[in-house]
Coordinates of C-alpha atoms and ligand atoms in Angstrom, one line a residue:
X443 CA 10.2 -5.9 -33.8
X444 CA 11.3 -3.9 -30.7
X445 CA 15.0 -4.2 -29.2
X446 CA 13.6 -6.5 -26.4
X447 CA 11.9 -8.9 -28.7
X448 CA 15.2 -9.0 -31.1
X449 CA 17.6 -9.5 -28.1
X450 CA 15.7 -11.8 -25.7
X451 CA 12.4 -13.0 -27.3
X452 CA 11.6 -14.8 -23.7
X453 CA 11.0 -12.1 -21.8
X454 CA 9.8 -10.3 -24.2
X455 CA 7.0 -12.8 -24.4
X456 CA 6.8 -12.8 -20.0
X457 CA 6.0 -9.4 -20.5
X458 CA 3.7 -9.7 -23.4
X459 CA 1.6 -12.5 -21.3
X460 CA 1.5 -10.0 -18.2
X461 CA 0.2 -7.3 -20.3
X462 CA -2.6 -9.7 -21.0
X463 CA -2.9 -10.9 -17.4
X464 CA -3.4 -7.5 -15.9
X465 CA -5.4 -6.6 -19.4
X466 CA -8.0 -9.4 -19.5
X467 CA -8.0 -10.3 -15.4
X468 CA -10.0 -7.7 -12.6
X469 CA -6.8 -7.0 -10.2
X470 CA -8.9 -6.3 -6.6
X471 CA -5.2 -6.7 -4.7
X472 CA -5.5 -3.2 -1.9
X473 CA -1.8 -2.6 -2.7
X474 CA -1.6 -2.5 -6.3
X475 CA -2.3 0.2 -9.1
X476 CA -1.9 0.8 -12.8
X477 CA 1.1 3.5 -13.3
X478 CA 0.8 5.6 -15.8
X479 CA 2.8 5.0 -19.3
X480 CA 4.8 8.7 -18.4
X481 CA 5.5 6.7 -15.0
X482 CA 6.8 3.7 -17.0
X483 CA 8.4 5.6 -19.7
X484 CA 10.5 8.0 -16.5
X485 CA 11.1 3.9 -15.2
X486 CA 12.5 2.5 -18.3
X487 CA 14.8 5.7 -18.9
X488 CA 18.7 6.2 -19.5
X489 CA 19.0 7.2 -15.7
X490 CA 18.9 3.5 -14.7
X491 CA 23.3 4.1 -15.9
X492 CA 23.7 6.5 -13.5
X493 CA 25.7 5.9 -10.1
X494 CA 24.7 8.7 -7.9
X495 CA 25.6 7.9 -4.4
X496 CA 25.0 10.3 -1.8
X497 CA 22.4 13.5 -2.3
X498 CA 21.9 16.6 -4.5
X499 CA 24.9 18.7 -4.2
X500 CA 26.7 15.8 -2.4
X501 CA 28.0 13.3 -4.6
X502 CA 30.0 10.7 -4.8
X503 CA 30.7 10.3 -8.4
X504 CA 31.2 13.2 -11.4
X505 CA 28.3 13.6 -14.0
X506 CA 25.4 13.7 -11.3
X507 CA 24.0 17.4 -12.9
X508 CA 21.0 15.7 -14.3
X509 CA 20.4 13.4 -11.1
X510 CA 20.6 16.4 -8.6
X511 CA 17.7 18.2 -11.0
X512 CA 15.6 14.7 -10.4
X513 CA 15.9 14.1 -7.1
X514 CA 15.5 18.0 -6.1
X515 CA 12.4 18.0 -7.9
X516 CA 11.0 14.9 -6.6
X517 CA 11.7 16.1 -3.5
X518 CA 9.9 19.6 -4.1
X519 CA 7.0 18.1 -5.3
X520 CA 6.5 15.3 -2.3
X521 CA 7.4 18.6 0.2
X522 CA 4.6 20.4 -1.5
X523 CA 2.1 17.8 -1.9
X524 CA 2.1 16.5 1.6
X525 CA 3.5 19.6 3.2
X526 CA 6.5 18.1 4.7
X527 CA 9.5 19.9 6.5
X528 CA 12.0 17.0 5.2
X529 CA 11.7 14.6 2.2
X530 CA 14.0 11.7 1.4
X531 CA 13.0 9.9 -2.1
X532 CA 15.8 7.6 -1.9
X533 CA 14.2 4.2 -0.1
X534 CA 13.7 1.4 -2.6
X535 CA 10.8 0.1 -0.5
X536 CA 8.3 0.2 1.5
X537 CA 10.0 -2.0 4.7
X538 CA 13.5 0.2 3.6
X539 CA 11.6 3.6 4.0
X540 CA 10.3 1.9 7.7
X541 CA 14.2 0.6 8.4
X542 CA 15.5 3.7 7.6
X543 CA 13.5 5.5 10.1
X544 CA 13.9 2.6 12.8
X545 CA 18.0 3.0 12.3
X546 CA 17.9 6.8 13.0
X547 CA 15.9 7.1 16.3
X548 CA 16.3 3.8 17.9
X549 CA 18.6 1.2 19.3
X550 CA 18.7 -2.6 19.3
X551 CA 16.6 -3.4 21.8
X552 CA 14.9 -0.5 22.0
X553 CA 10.8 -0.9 22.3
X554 CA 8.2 0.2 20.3
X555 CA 4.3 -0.1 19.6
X556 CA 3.1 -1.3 16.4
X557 CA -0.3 -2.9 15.2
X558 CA -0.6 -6.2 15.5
X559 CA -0.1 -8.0 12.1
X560 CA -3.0 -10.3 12.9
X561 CA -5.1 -7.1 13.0
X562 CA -4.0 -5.6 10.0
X563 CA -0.4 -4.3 10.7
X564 CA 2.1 -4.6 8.2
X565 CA 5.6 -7.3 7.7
X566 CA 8.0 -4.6 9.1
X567 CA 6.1 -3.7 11.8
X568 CA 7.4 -6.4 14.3
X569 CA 7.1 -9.8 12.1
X570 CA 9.4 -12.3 14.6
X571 CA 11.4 -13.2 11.3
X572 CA 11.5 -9.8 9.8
X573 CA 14.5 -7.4 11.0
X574 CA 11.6 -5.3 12.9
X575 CA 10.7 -8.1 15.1
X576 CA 14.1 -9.5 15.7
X577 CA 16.3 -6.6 16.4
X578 CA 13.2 -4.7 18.6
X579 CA 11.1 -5.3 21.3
X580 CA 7.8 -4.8 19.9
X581 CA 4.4 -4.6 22.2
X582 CA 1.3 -4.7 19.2
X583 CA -1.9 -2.9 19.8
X584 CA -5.0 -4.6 18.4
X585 CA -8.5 -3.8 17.4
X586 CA -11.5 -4.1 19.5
X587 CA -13.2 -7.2 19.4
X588 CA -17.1 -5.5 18.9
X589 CA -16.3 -2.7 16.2
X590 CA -12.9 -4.2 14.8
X591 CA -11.7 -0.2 14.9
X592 CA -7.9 0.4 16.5
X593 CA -8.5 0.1 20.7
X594 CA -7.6 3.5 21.4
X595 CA -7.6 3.1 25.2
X596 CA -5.5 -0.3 24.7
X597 CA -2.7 2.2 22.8
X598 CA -2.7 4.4 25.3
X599 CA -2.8 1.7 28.3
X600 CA 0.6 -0.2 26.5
X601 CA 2.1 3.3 26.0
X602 CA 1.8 4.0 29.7
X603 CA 3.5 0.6 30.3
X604 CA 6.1 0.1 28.4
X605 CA 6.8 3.8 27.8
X606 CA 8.2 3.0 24.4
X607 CA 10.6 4.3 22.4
X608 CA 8.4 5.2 19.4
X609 CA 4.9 4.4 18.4
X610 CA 3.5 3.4 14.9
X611 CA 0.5 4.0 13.3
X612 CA -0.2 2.5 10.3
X613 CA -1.4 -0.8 8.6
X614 CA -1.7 -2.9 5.2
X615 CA -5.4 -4.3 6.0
X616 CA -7.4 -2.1 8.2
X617 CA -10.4 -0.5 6.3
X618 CA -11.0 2.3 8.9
X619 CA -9.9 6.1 9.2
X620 CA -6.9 6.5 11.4
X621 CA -7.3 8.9 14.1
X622 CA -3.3 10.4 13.6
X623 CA -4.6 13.1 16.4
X624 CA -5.3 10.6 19.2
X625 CA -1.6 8.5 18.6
X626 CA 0.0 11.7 19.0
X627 CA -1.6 12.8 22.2
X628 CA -1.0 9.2 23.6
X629 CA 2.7 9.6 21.8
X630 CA 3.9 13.1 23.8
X631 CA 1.8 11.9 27.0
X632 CA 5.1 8.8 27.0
X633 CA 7.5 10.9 25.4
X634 CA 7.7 8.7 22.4
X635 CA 8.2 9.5 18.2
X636 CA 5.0 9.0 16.3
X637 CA 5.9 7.6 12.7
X638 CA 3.4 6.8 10.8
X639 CA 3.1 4.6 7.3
X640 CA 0.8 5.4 5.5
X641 CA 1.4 3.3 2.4
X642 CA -1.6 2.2 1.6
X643 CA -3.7 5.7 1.6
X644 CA -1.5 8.3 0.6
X645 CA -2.9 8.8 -2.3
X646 CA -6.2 9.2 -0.1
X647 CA -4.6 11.4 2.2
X648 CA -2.9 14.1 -0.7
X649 CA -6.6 14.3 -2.0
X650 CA -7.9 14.9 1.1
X651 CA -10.2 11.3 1.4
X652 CA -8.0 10.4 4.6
X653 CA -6.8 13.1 7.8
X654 CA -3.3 13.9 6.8
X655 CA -0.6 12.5 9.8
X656 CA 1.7 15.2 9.0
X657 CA 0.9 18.0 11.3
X658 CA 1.2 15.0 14.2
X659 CA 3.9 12.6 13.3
X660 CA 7.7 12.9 13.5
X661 CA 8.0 10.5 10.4
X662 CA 5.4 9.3 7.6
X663 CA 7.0 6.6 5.5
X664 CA 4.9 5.2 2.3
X665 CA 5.6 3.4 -0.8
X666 CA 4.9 5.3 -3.7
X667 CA 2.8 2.8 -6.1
X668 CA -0.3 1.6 -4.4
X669 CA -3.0 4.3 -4.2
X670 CA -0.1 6.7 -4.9
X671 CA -0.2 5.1 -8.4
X672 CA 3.7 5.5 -8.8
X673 CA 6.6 3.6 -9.4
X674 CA 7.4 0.7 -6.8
X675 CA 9.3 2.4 -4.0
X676 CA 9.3 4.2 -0.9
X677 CA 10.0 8.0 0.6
X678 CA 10.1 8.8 4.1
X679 CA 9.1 12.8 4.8
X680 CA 10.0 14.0 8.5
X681 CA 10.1 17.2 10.5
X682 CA 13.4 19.1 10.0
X683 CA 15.2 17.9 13.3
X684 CA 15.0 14.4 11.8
X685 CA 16.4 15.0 8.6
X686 CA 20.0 14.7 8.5
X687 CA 20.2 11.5 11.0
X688 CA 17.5 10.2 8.3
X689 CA 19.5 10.7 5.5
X690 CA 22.7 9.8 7.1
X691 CA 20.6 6.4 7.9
X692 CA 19.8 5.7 4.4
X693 CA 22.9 6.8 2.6
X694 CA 25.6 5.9 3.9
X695 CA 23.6 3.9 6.1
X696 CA 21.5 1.0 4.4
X697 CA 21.5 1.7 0.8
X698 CA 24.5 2.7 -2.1
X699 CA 23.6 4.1 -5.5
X700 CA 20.2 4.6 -5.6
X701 CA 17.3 3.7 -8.3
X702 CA 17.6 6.9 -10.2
X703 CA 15.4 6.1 -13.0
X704 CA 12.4 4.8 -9.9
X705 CA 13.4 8.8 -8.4
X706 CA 12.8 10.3 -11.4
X707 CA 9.4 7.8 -12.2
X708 CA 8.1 9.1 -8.2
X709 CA 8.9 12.7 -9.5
X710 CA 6.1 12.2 -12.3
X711 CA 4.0 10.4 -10.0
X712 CA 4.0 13.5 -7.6
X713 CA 3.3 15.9 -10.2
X714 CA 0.3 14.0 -11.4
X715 CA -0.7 13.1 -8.1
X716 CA -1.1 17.1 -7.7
X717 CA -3.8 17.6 -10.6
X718 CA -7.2 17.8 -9.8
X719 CA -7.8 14.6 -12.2
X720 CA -6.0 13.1 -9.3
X721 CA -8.8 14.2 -6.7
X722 CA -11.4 12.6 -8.3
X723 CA -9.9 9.3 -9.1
X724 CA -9.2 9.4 -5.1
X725 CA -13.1 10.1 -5.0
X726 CA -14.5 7.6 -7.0
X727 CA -11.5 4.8 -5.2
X728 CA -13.5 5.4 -2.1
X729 CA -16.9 5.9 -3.7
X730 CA -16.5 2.3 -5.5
X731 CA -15.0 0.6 -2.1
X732 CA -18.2 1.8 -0.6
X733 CA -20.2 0.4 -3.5
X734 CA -18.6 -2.7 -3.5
X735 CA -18.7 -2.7 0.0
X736 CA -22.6 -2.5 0.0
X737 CA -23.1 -5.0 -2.7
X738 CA -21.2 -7.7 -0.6
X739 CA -23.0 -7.4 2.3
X740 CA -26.6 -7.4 0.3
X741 CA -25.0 -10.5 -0.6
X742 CA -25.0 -11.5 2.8
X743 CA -21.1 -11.3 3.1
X744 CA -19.8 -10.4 6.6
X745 CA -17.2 -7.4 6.5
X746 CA -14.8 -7.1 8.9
X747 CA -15.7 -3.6 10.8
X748 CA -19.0 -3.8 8.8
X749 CA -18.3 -1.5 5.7
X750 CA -15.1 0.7 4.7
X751 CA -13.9 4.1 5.1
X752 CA -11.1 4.3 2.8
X753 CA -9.6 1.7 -0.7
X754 CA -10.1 -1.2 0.9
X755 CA -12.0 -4.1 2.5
X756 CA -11.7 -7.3 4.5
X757 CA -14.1 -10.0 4.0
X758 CA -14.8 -12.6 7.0
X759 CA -15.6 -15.8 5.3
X760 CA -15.7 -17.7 8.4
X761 CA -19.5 -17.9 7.9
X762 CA -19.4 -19.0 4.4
X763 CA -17.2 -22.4 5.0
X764 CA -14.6 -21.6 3.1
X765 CA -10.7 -20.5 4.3
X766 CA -9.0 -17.1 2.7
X767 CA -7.0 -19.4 0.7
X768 CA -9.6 -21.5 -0.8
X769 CA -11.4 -18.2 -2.1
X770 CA -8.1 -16.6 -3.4
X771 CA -8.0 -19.6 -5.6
X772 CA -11.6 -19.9 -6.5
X773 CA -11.6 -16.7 -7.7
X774 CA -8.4 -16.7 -9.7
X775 CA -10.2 -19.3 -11.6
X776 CA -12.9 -17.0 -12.7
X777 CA -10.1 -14.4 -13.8
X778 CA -10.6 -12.2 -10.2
X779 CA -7.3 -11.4 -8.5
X780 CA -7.1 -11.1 -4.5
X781 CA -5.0 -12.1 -1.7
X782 CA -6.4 -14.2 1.5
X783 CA -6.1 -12.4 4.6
X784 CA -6.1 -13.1 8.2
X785 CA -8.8 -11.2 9.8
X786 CA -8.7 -10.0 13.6
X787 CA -8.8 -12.9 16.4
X788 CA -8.3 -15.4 13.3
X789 CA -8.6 -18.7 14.7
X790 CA -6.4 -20.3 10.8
X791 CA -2.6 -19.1 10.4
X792 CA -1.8 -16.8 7.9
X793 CA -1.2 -19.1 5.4
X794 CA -5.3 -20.4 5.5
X795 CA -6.3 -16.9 7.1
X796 CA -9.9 -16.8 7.5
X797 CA -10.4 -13.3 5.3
X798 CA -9.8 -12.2 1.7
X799 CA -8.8 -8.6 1.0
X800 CA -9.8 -6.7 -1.5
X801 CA -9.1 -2.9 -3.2
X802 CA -11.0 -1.0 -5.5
X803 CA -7.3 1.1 -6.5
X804 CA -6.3 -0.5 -9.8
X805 CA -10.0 -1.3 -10.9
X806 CA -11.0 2.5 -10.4
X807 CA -7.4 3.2 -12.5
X808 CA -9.2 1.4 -15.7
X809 CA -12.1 3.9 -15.1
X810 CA -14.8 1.5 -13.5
X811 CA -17.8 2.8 -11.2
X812 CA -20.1 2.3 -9.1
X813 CA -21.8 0.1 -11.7
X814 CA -19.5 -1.6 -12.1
X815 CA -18.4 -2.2 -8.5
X816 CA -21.8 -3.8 -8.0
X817 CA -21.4 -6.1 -10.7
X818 CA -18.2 -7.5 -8.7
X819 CA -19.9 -7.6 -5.9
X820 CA -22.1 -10.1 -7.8
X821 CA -19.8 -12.1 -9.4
X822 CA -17.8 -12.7 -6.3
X823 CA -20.5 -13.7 -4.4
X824 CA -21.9 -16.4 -7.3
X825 CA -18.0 -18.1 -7.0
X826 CA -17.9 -18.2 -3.3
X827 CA -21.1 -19.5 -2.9
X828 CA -20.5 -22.3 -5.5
X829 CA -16.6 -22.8 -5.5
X830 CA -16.9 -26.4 -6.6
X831 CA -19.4 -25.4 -9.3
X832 CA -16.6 -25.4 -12.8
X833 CA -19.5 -24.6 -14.8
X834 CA -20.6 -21.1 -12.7
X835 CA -17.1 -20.3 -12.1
X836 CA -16.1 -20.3 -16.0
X837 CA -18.8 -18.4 -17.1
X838 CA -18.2 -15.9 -14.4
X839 CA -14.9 -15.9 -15.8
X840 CA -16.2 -15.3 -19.7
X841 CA -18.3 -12.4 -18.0
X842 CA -15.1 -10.7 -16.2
X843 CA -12.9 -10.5 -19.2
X844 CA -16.0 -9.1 -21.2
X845 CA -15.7 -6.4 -18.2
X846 CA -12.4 -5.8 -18.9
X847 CA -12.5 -5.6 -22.3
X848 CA -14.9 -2.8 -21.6
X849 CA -12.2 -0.8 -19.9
X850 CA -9.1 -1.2 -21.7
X851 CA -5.8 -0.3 -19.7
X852 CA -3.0 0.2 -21.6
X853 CA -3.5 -1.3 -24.9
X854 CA -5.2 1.7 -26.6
X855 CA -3.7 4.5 -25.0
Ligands
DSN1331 N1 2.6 -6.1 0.5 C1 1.9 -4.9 0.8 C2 0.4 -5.1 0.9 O1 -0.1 -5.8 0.1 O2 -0.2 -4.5 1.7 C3 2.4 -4.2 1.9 O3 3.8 -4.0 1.7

């Protein structure tokens, strides 16, 4: 019996019954991964006791030796990797890493460009009930109505306008390359920082499947466990001007002690996002979003922007009679995991949306191809087309967690 089963058999069992979940169940969420068991095992470590406010070298407490080693390294590796001037590994999230950079360059009020989160932007990115929408004044960019890719010209047009303070590129459902190169022209044409998030392909971009924003962005924030395949987190990297205001932002700033054990978990993360093993997982991600891709629309599924480019893509199911919701559920029946999604110019709020969104990071983790991907392609399109049908939906079901079984995750490793 382990310590966690002896001392508190009901979570024990919670986590026993998600084992099985993400076991037995395809996970086609954009955002999520499969972390390695060295990830986990740096996660569930003795360094979640450690207090170790402040930075390597610069501490507030005694007995930080070990915790300056972790964090140096973790910040070596994510320099190296994505050939940053300026690293901090500190942010406990995604939106913190964003905040954090927000704090250090601009002032309440203050305006800024993001992409509109009805075209694929992101939360903290100018959401009128998040901080970035309520302490800001945000002006969002869209996509262009015939091709659904970012309207360049519109960017530049709003930039010219508004002359804002800082420009963001980045989004959490756009399936398209971002062109980092023409936001920075349009950025020092206003005068304005570039940051760029990149949380969903930074895995993509450190194997070379994505342009890197580095060489043209003042800031690049991510999280660290979507195609990154790390512990849940964030980083920010910056050029070197930026650095101390940055970390001055974050600590003292926003956060205290922070997540030692999630530091040292992003440290293994970087080192095996560095491997060539890495590369070709990276690969096949965007080879089996292009598969899948392709099997959806031979299954007469309209795609938002018509295919992919990158982990992920957005199905318009305004053709199909059914609301993002209504699918989401549908498929969760028949053991298929996605979220609903708004899709550009959505005529249904965001909790309906008209779209689903769907990844091919975690099911390329548990070593599925194209094959595979195909295979998906079918069984979604047999539930959305019958998604009162209990009998089709069940035995598509039966046939996923055969699938599964086929590519065991964590059970026999
Ligand atoms: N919630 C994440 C996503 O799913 O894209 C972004 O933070």
């Amino acid at each position: 019996m382990s310590p966690l089963e002896q001392t508190d058999p009901q979570v024990f069992r919670i986590i026993a019954d998600e084992m099985e979940r993400q076991e037995r169940r395809l996970e086609l969420i954009a955002s999520e991964n499969f972390a390695s068991r060295a990830v986990m095992e740096a996660q569930g470590s003795v360094l979640t006791n450690k207090y170790a406010e402040g930075y390597p070298g610069r501490r507030y407490y005694g007995g930080c030796v070990h915790m300056d080693v972790v964090e140096n390294l973790a910040r070596l590796r994510a320099q190296q990797l994505f050939g940053a001037d300026h690293v901090n590994v500190q942010p406990h999230s995604g939106t913190q890493a964003n905040m954090a950079v927000y704090f250090s360059v601009m002032k309440p009020g203050d305006t800024y460009l993001g992409m509109d989160l009805r075209h694929g932007g992101h939360l903290s990115m100018g959401h009128p009930k998040n901080f970035s929408g309520m302490i800001y004044h945000v002006v969002p960019y869209s996509v262009r109505s015939e091709d659904h890719r970012i309207d360049y010209d519109q960017v530049r047009d709003l930039a010219r306008k508004h002359r804002p303070r800082m420009i963001i590129a980045g989004a959490s459902a756009y399936p398209r390359i971002i062109h980092y190169d023409i936001f920075a022209d349009i950025a020092r044409e206003v005068d304005a920082i570039l940051m760029t998030d990149v949380a969903h392909i930074a895995g993509l971009i450190v194997a070379d499947r994505h342009p890197s924003p580095v060489p043209h962005a003042d800031f690049v924030t991510t999280t660290t466990h979507k195609t990154l395949r790390g512990p849940r987190g964030g980083m920010v990297l910056c050029r070197g001007e930026y650095g101390p205001a940055l970390d001055s932002c974050i600590f003292p700033g926003m956060q205290g002690g922070p997540l030692m054990h999630v530091i040292a978990a992003k440290a293994v993360a970087l080192a095996e996002a560095a491997t060539p093993e890495f590369r070709s997982y990276q690969d096949q991600v965007v080879r089996n979003a292009k598969a899948l891709a392709n099997a959806l629309l031979e299954e007469g599924f309209t795609l938002v922007s018509g295919g992919t480019d990158n982990h992920l893509i957005l199905v318009d199911l305004t053709d199909k009679g059914i609301t993002g919701m209504e699918a989401q559920e549908t498929l969760e029946r028949a053991c298929i995991t996605v979220n609903k999604n708004s899709i550009p110019f959505d005529p249904l709020p965001p909790t309906k949306a008209s779209g689903i969104r769907i990844g091919t990071p975690a099911v390329t983790t548990r070593s599925m191809g194209e094959d595979e991907m195909r295979l998906i392609g079918s069984f979604m399109s047999k539930v959305l087309t019958n998604p009162t049908d209990e009998r089709i939906i069940s035995a598509v079901g039966k046939d996923v967690t055969d699938l599964c079984s086929r590519f065991p995750l964590y059970v026999q490793h």
